[in-house]
Short mmCIF file of C-alpha atoms in Angstrom, two decimals:
data_model
loop_
_atom_site.label_atom_id
_atom_site.label_comp_id
_atom_site.label_asym_id
_atom_site.label_seq_id
_atom_site.Cartn_x
_atom_site.Cartn_y
_atom_site.Cartn_z
CA MET A 1 0.00 0.00 0.00
CA THR A 2 1.13 3.54 -0.70
CA LYS A 3 1.80 5.57 2.42
CA GLY A 4 -0.10 8.81 2.96
CA LYS A 5 1.63 12.14 2.52
CA LEU A 6 1.94 15.07 4.89
CA PHE A 7 0.81 18.42 3.50
CA VAL A 8 1.96 21.40 5.53
CA ILE A 9 -0.13 24.48 4.80
CA SER A 10 1.51 27.58 6.14
CA GLY A 11 1.94 31.30 5.66
CA PRO A 12 1.46 34.59 7.48
CA SER A 13 -1.59 35.01 9.67
CA GLY A 14 -4.29 36.66 7.57
CA ALA A 15 -3.26 34.94 4.32
CA GLY A 16 -6.30 32.69 4.57
CA LYS A 17 -4.76 29.28 5.25
CA GLY A 18 -7.46 28.33 7.74
CA THR A 19 -10.30 28.93 5.29
CA ILE A 20 -8.49 27.07 2.53
CA CYS A 21 -7.85 24.05 4.77
CA ARG A 22 -11.46 23.85 5.91
CA GLU A 23 -12.80 23.93 2.36
CA ILE A 24 -10.36 21.30 1.17
CA LEU A 25 -11.10 18.97 4.06
CA ASP A 26 -14.81 19.22 3.22
CA GLU A 27 -14.20 18.16 -0.37
CA GLU A 28 -11.38 15.63 -0.21
CA LYS A 29 -11.74 12.07 0.90
CA ASN A 30 -8.66 10.35 2.28
CA LEU A 31 -7.40 13.56 3.84
CA ARG A 32 -7.43 14.34 7.57
CA LEU A 33 -6.53 17.40 9.58
CA SER A 34 -3.92 17.08 12.26
CA VAL A 35 -5.26 18.69 15.45
CA SER A 36 -2.71 20.58 17.54
CA MET A 37 -2.21 20.19 21.24
CA THR A 38 -2.11 23.13 23.63
CA THR A 39 -1.88 23.97 27.31
CA ARG A 40 -3.96 27.11 26.99
CA SER A 41 -7.58 27.10 28.13
CA PRO A 42 -10.36 26.53 25.61
CA ARG A 43 -12.05 29.72 24.41
CA GLN A 44 -15.78 30.13 23.99
CA GLY A 45 -17.00 27.60 21.41
CA GLU A 46 -13.76 25.66 21.17
CA GLU A 47 -14.14 21.90 21.39
CA ASN A 48 -11.56 19.46 22.64
CA ALA A 49 -10.10 17.24 19.87
CA VAL A 50 -11.71 19.47 17.23
CA HIS A 51 -10.01 22.85 17.60
CA TYR A 52 -7.22 21.62 19.84
CA HIS A 53 -6.35 18.79 22.14
CA PHE A 54 -6.46 20.69 25.43
CA VAL A 55 -4.03 19.21 27.93
CA SER A 56 -2.37 20.14 31.18
CA ARG A 57 1.15 21.46 31.27
CA GLU A 58 2.25 18.17 32.83
CA GLY A 59 0.64 16.19 30.02
CA PHE A 60 2.33 18.35 27.41
CA GLU A 61 5.74 18.09 29.03
CA ALA A 62 5.42 14.33 29.36
CA LEU A 63 4.86 14.10 25.60
CA ILE A 64 7.85 16.36 24.96
CA ALA A 65 9.94 14.02 27.13
CA GLU A 66 8.99 11.00 25.01
CA ASP A 67 9.75 12.83 21.76
CA GLY A 68 6.06 12.84 20.90
CA PHE A 69 5.91 16.10 18.91
CA MET A 70 6.67 16.88 15.28
CA GLU A 71 7.16 20.45 16.48
CA TYR A 72 6.17 22.51 19.48
CA ALA A 73 6.63 26.03 20.77
CA ASN A 74 6.02 28.06 23.87
CA VAL A 75 4.06 31.19 22.95
CA TYR A 76 3.68 33.72 25.76
CA GLY A 77 3.72 30.94 28.35
CA ASN A 78 1.38 28.51 26.59
CA PHE A 79 2.61 25.44 24.79
CA TYR A 80 1.39 24.55 21.31
CA GLY A 81 2.50 21.48 19.36
CA THR A 82 1.77 18.86 16.72
CA PRO A 83 1.56 15.38 18.23
CA LYS A 84 3.44 12.88 16.13
CA LYS A 85 1.49 9.67 16.70
CA GLN A 86 -1.80 10.48 15.01
CA VAL A 87 -0.06 11.90 11.92
CA VAL A 88 2.24 8.91 11.58
CA ASP A 89 -0.59 6.40 12.14
CA TRP A 90 -2.74 7.98 9.43
CA MET A 91 0.11 8.05 6.95
CA GLU A 92 0.88 4.38 7.66
CA GLN A 93 -2.77 3.63 6.83
CA GLY A 94 -2.39 5.41 3.47
CA ILE A 95 -4.31 8.48 4.63
CA ASN A 96 -3.01 11.91 3.65
CA VAL A 97 -2.65 14.43 6.44
CA ILE A 98 -3.01 18.18 6.30
CA LEU A 99 -1.42 20.43 8.87
CA GLU A 100 -2.18 24.12 9.18
CA ILE A 101 0.65 25.86 10.93
CA ASP A 102 2.63 29.09 11.20
CA VAL A 103 5.91 29.48 9.36
CA GLN A 104 8.11 28.87 12.37
CA GLY A 105 6.36 25.56 13.09
CA ALA A 106 6.50 24.53 9.44
CA LEU A 107 10.25 25.07 9.31
CA GLN A 108 10.69 22.99 12.45
CA ILE A 109 8.66 20.18 10.87
CA LYS A 110 10.71 20.41 7.71
CA LYS A 111 13.87 19.73 9.68
CA ASN A 112 12.44 16.50 11.09
CA TYR A 113 10.29 15.51 8.15
CA PRO A 114 11.71 16.90 4.89
CA GLU A 115 9.60 14.50 2.77
CA GLY A 116 6.50 16.50 3.70
CA VAL A 117 4.93 18.75 1.06
CA PHE A 118 5.31 22.38 2.11
CA ILE A 119 2.77 24.86 0.72
CA PHE A 120 3.03 28.58 1.40
CA ILE A 121 -0.18 30.62 1.22
CA LEU A 122 0.56 34.22 0.20
CA PRO A 123 -1.70 37.24 0.52
CA PRO A 124 -2.04 39.08 -2.82
CA SER A 125 -0.20 42.06 -1.28
CA ILE A 126 0.86 43.49 2.06
CA GLU A 127 -1.82 46.15 1.53
CA GLU A 128 -4.49 43.46 1.24
CA LEU A 129 -3.08 41.61 4.24
CA LYS A 130 -3.42 44.84 6.21
CA ASN A 131 -7.05 45.18 5.13
CA ARG A 132 -7.80 41.62 6.18
CA ILE A 133 -6.16 42.00 9.57
CA MET A 134 -8.01 45.30 10.10
CA GLY A 135 -11.25 43.56 9.13
CA ARG A 136 -10.79 41.29 12.14
CA GLY A 137 -10.64 44.41 14.33
CA SER A 138 -8.77 44.76 17.61
CA GLU A 139 -5.45 45.98 16.16
CA THR A 140 -3.68 49.13 17.26
CA GLU A 141 -1.30 50.88 14.89
CA GLU A 142 1.62 49.43 16.77
CA THR A 143 0.49 45.81 16.80
CA MET A 144 -0.45 46.18 13.12
CA ALA A 145 3.06 47.33 12.23
CA ARG A 146 4.48 44.43 14.20
CA ARG A 147 2.21 41.92 12.46
CA LEU A 148 3.06 43.21 8.98
CA GLY A 149 6.76 43.12 9.83
CA ALA A 150 6.36 39.54 11.04
CA ALA A 151 4.49 38.64 7.84
CA LEU A 152 7.35 39.99 5.75
CA GLN A 153 9.82 38.04 7.84
CA GLU A 154 7.78 34.90 7.24
CA ILE A 155 7.48 35.51 3.50
CA SER A 156 11.27 35.71 3.30
CA CYS A 157 11.35 32.02 4.32
CA ILE A 158 9.39 31.00 1.22
CA ASP A 159 12.43 29.39 -0.41
CA GLN A 160 12.12 26.59 2.16
CA TYR A 161 8.76 25.61 0.67
CA ASP A 162 7.81 23.46 -2.31
CA TYR A 163 4.79 25.40 -3.55
CA ARG A 164 3.32 28.87 -3.24
CA VAL A 165 -0.33 29.74 -3.71
CA ILE A 166 -1.40 33.36 -3.86
CA ASN A 167 -4.77 33.72 -2.16
CA GLU A 168 -6.27 36.51 -4.22
CA ASP A 169 -9.39 34.70 -5.34
CA LEU A 170 -10.32 32.13 -2.67
CA ARG A 171 -11.89 29.67 -5.13
CA ALA A 172 -8.80 29.70 -7.35
CA ALA A 173 -6.50 29.29 -4.34
CA ILE A 174 -8.48 26.26 -3.12
CA ASP A 175 -8.33 24.76 -6.62
CA ARG A 176 -4.58 25.15 -6.65
CA VAL A 177 -4.05 23.53 -3.27
CA ARG A 178 -6.31 20.65 -4.31
CA ALA A 179 -4.32 20.27 -7.54
CA ILE A 180 -1.09 20.12 -5.53
CA ILE A 181 -2.52 17.40 -3.29
CA LYS A 182 -3.72 15.41 -6.30
CA ALA A 183 -0.50 15.88 -8.27
CA GLU A 184 1.68 14.86 -5.33
CA GLN A 185 -0.14 11.55 -5.24
CA CYS A 186 0.97 10.95 -8.85
CA LYS A 187 4.64 11.61 -8.05
CA ILE A 188 6.92 8.70 -8.80
CA ASN A 189 9.07 7.45 -5.96
CA GLY A 190 11.83 4.90 -6.21
CA GLU A 191 10.24 2.39 -3.90
CA GLU A 192 7.07 2.29 -5.96
CA VAL A 193 8.89 1.95 -9.27
CA ASP A 194 9.99 -1.62 -8.57
CA ARG A 195 6.48 -2.57 -7.56
CA ILE A 196 5.01 -1.08 -10.78
CA ILE A 197 7.48 -2.81 -13.07
CA HIS A 198 7.04 -6.08 -11.22
CA ARG A 199 3.26 -5.91 -11.47
CA TYR A 200 3.22 -5.42 -15.24
CA LYS A 201 5.86 -8.10 -15.74
CA GLU A 202 3.81 -10.65 -13.80
CA ASP A 203 0.91 -9.64 -15.95
CA LEU A 204 2.57 -10.44 -19.27
CA MET B 1 7.22 37.26 -16.42
CA THR B 2 7.25 33.59 -15.51
CA LYS B 3 8.46 31.31 -18.28
CA GLY B 4 6.20 28.56 -19.56
CA LYS B 5 6.88 24.94 -18.68
CA LEU B 6 7.31 21.92 -20.91
CA PHE B 7 5.05 18.96 -20.11
CA VAL B 8 6.13 15.73 -21.73
CA ILE B 9 3.28 13.22 -21.87
CA SER B 10 4.54 9.79 -22.68
CA GLY B 11 3.93 6.07 -22.23
CA PRO B 12 3.37 2.92 -24.24
CA SER B 13 1.23 3.08 -27.32
CA GLY B 14 -2.33 2.15 -26.34
CA ALA B 15 -2.08 3.74 -22.87
CA GLY B 16 -4.29 6.62 -24.05
CA LYS B 17 -1.87 9.56 -24.02
CA GLY B 18 -3.30 10.98 -27.26
CA THR B 19 -6.86 11.13 -25.94
CA ILE B 20 -5.71 12.64 -22.66
CA CYS B 21 -3.69 15.36 -24.45
CA ARG B 22 -6.57 16.31 -26.75
CA GLU B 23 -9.00 16.68 -23.85
CA ILE B 24 -6.59 18.74 -21.80
CA LEU B 25 -5.78 21.06 -24.68
CA ASP B 26 -9.50 21.68 -25.16
CA GLU B 27 -9.93 22.73 -21.54
CA GLU B 28 -6.71 24.54 -20.64
CA LYS B 29 -5.87 28.05 -21.66
CA ASN B 30 -2.21 28.98 -21.86
CA LEU B 31 -1.25 25.50 -23.04
CA ARG B 32 -0.22 24.59 -26.58
CA LEU B 33 0.60 21.33 -28.26
CA SER B 34 3.98 20.95 -29.90
CA VAL B 35 3.47 19.55 -33.42
CA SER B 36 6.08 17.04 -34.61
CA MET B 37 7.88 17.15 -37.92
CA THR B 38 8.12 14.15 -40.22
CA THR B 39 9.39 13.14 -43.64
CA ARG B 40 6.67 10.54 -44.16
CA SER B 41 3.74 11.32 -46.45
CA PRO B 42 0.49 12.59 -44.99
CA ARG B 43 -2.18 9.91 -44.55
CA GLN B 44 -5.83 10.34 -45.45
CA GLY B 45 -7.24 13.19 -43.34
CA GLU B 46 -3.92 14.39 -41.94
CA GLU B 47 -3.36 18.12 -42.17
CA ASN B 48 -0.03 19.87 -42.37
CA ALA B 49 0.86 21.83 -39.18
CA VAL B 50 -2.00 20.11 -37.31
CA HIS B 51 -1.08 16.43 -37.20
CA TYR B 52 2.52 16.92 -38.34
CA HIS B 53 4.71 19.40 -40.10
CA PHE B 54 5.29 17.44 -43.30
CA VAL B 55 8.67 18.24 -44.79
CA SER B 56 11.09 16.82 -47.32
CA ARG B 57 14.03 14.74 -46.26
CA GLU B 58 16.33 17.63 -47.22
CA GLY B 59 14.32 20.03 -45.08
CA PHE B 60 14.51 17.69 -42.11
CA GLU B 61 18.23 17.12 -42.49
CA ALA B 62 18.88 20.84 -42.76
CA LEU B 63 17.15 21.35 -39.41
CA ILE B 64 19.19 18.51 -37.87
CA ALA B 65 22.34 20.23 -39.13
CA GLU B 66 21.46 23.48 -37.36
CA ASP B 67 20.61 21.65 -34.11
CA GLY B 68 16.94 22.50 -34.54
CA PHE B 69 15.42 19.44 -32.82
CA MET B 70 14.74 18.66 -29.17
CA GLU B 71 14.81 15.02 -30.27
CA TYR B 72 14.44 13.11 -33.50
CA ALA B 73 14.51 9.53 -34.70
CA ASN B 74 14.55 7.56 -37.90
CA VAL B 75 11.75 4.98 -37.80
CA TYR B 76 11.78 2.49 -40.67
CA GLY B 77 13.30 5.06 -43.01
CA ASN B 78 11.11 8.01 -42.04
CA PHE B 79 12.32 10.82 -39.80
CA TYR B 80 10.21 12.10 -36.91
CA GLY B 81 11.26 14.93 -34.61
CA THR B 82 10.29 17.75 -32.25
CA PRO B 83 11.37 21.14 -33.64
CA LYS B 84 12.95 23.24 -30.93
CA LYS B 85 12.07 26.79 -31.99
CA GLN B 86 8.29 26.77 -31.53
CA VAL B 87 8.55 25.15 -28.09
CA VAL B 88 11.21 27.57 -26.88
CA ASP B 89 9.37 30.62 -28.28
CA TRP B 90 6.15 29.67 -26.51
CA MET B 91 7.90 29.09 -23.20
CA GLU B 92 9.66 32.45 -23.49
CA GLN B 93 6.21 34.02 -23.90
CA GLY B 94 5.03 32.34 -20.69
CA ILE B 95 2.98 29.73 -22.54
CA ASN B 96 3.07 26.14 -21.31
CA VAL B 97 3.77 23.49 -23.90
CA ILE B 98 2.56 19.92 -24.03
CA LEU B 99 4.38 17.28 -25.98
CA GLU B 100 2.96 13.84 -26.66
CA ILE B 101 5.75 11.46 -27.43
CA ASP B 102 6.93 7.85 -27.13
CA VAL B 103 9.22 6.82 -24.29
CA GLN B 104 12.38 6.79 -26.37
CA GLY B 105 11.76 10.37 -27.52
CA ALA B 106 10.90 11.50 -23.99
CA LEU B 107 14.15 10.15 -22.63
CA GLN B 108 16.08 11.94 -25.36
CA ILE B 109 14.32 15.20 -24.47
CA LYS B 110 15.08 14.65 -20.81
CA LYS B 111 18.79 14.52 -21.59
CA ASN B 112 18.67 17.93 -23.26
CA TYR B 113 15.93 19.49 -21.17
CA PRO B 114 15.81 17.96 -17.68
CA GLU B 115 13.72 20.87 -16.34
CA GLY B 116 10.74 19.54 -18.31
CA VAL B 117 7.92 17.82 -16.44
CA PHE B 118 7.80 14.16 -17.42
CA ILE B 119 4.47 12.37 -17.07
CA PHE B 120 4.09 8.66 -17.74
CA ILE B 121 0.64 7.38 -18.75
CA LEU B 122 0.18 3.78 -17.67
CA PRO B 123 -2.46 1.30 -18.83
CA PRO B 124 -4.31 -0.28 -15.89
CA SER B 125 -2.78 -3.66 -16.82
CA ILE B 126 -0.99 -5.42 -19.66
CA GLU B 127 -4.21 -7.40 -20.17
CA GLU B 128 -6.16 -4.17 -20.69
CA LEU B 129 -3.44 -2.79 -22.98
CA LYS B 130 -3.80 -5.95 -25.06
CA ASN B 131 -7.56 -5.44 -25.29
CA ARG B 132 -7.11 -1.84 -26.39
CA ILE B 133 -4.55 -2.71 -29.04
CA MET B 134 -6.80 -5.54 -30.29
CA GLY B 135 -9.71 -3.09 -30.41
CA ARG B 136 -7.78 -1.11 -32.99
CA GLY B 137 -7.59 -4.29 -35.10
CA SER B 138 -4.86 -5.18 -37.58
CA GLU B 139 -2.57 -7.01 -35.14
CA THR B 140 -1.27 -10.52 -35.69
CA GLU B 141 -0.29 -12.66 -32.74
CA GLU B 142 3.35 -11.96 -33.48
CA THR B 143 3.12 -8.16 -33.73
CA MET B 144 0.95 -8.19 -30.59
CA ALA B 145 3.60 -10.07 -28.61
CA ARG B 146 6.19 -7.61 -29.87
CA ARG B 147 4.10 -4.61 -28.91
CA LEU B 148 3.42 -5.90 -25.41
CA GLY B 149 7.10 -6.67 -24.96
CA ALA B 150 7.94 -3.14 -26.08
CA ALA B 151 5.36 -1.72 -23.66
CA LEU B 152 6.97 -3.59 -20.79
CA GLN B 153 10.37 -2.33 -21.87
CA GLU B 154 9.00 1.22 -21.87
CA ILE B 155 7.33 0.84 -18.47
CA SER B 156 10.69 -0.19 -17.02
CA CYS B 157 11.93 3.35 -17.81
CA ILE B 158 9.31 4.90 -15.52
CA ASP B 159 11.91 5.85 -12.90
CA GLN B 160 13.12 8.54 -15.33
CA TYR B 161 9.76 10.31 -15.02
CA ASP B 162 8.36 12.74 -12.46
CA TYR B 163 4.74 11.57 -12.38
CA ARG B 164 2.73 8.49 -13.30
CA VAL B 165 -0.95 8.48 -14.13
CA ILE B 166 -2.81 5.19 -14.49
CA ASN B 167 -5.39 5.52 -17.23
CA GLU B 168 -8.07 3.21 -15.91
CA ASP B 169 -10.90 5.74 -15.85
CA LEU B 170 -10.28 8.32 -18.59
CA ARG B 171 -12.00 11.18 -16.71
CA ALA B 172 -9.92 10.56 -13.57
CA ALA B 173 -6.72 10.32 -15.61
CA ILE B 174 -7.45 13.66 -17.31
CA ASP B 175 -8.15 15.25 -13.92
CA ARG B 176 -4.83 14.02 -12.63
CA VAL B 177 -2.82 15.34 -15.57
CA ARG B 178 -4.61 18.69 -15.25
CA ALA B 179 -3.79 18.75 -11.53
CA ILE B 180 -0.13 18.09 -12.32
CA ILE B 181 -0.07 20.98 -14.80
CA LYS B 182 -1.74 23.30 -12.29
CA ALA B 183 0.45 22.22 -9.37
CA GLU B 184 3.66 22.60 -11.36
CA GLN B 185 2.74 26.23 -11.91
CA CYS B 186 2.68 26.71 -8.13
CA LYS B 187 6.17 25.23 -7.67
CA ILE B 188 8.63 27.58 -6.09
CA ASN B 189 11.84 28.20 -7.98
CA GLY B 190 14.85 30.09 -6.71
CA GLU B 191 14.71 32.81 -9.32
CA GLU B 192 11.15 33.67 -8.43
CA VAL B 193 11.77 33.74 -4.69
CA ASP B 194 13.80 36.95 -4.83
CA ARG B 195 11.12 38.61 -6.93
CA ILE B 196 8.39 37.60 -4.46
CA ILE B 197 10.26 38.83 -1.40
CA HIS B 198 11.20 42.05 -3.16
CA ARG B 199 7.63 42.73 -4.21
CA TYR B 200 6.22 42.40 -0.69
CA LYS B 201 9.05 44.43 0.77
CA GLU B 202 8.41 47.30 -1.63
CA ASP B 203 4.80 47.04 -0.64
CA LEU B 204 5.41 47.58 3.07
#
């Protein structure tokens, strides 16, 4: 059986990676979303095992100790991470896994799992990114400047990725990510080659 | 401007690469078919510059002499080849080019143009390939055995390709090739990276 692939969808906050992932998960069979683990408290409307696996600090640290994360980070005192086991189990079963994550996390995953497929979602422009962040409200001029600076910093890591999708028109962006997922499943890998040749030979 | 890409669609005769190419060309904008050149005479219904560029032996040899082919071969006394100029011109204009070609020709192109995207169309089985070839009629038992042997020989070159698409269900196979063409246009290349980063920086 062919193993599943890991698709890492990443990019600056506000680029639209969350929306794209949700739409693709709705449409694709044989594709599951990896749910992150965190020590922060659930917010209103957040469900355990859907939005996050909510765990205690002790639980999180125990998993760190047994090398149970593909990546993790401490953000302002809360831990966030991608548990390894579920992702690996799905891939072993031939199921493709999608992972929505910030750029820093993606680069950490790439170090440990370079055979993943790394997709960078770009906003059409910094101007448009600004509009989108403003649309969410709650930004002061200072935090806005910091966020745009961070976005630029993240975009400058794009050479570490395999694909880039500009999210100007959402429908077109979703189509592109779906095409990448489909195309990647047609990629030839050395291990499979022998199986293919063998199968047709037996057949003759 | 981004340069166009060369998509080489190849595989054993009877795998369905011709049908797949025709359908894709009908649907895709910004994609053109490279028309081969030959010294053989046009058959009933074949149009010059559509099915082939029909030229004299002298014309063909003159183009060989000026290194005007991406690949060419002499098959039972007739020359067949892929003229370089049209393909290169289109790519320079940002147009993607599709090339339907046998495995031997594809491998020759790969030597000269490894940055092409090489797609192998596979029949679902040798049994099914046999049925398809028989459906076309005009095969003796001996020529059939030779063709199936040749197909197997060609399939054993699949490790030279980037993608494989099994043509079991024609619609699904077309979808996959289209996905590959779309995904390849999202691939990140080093040259583009600097442009991207620069553009967003300017923007800030």
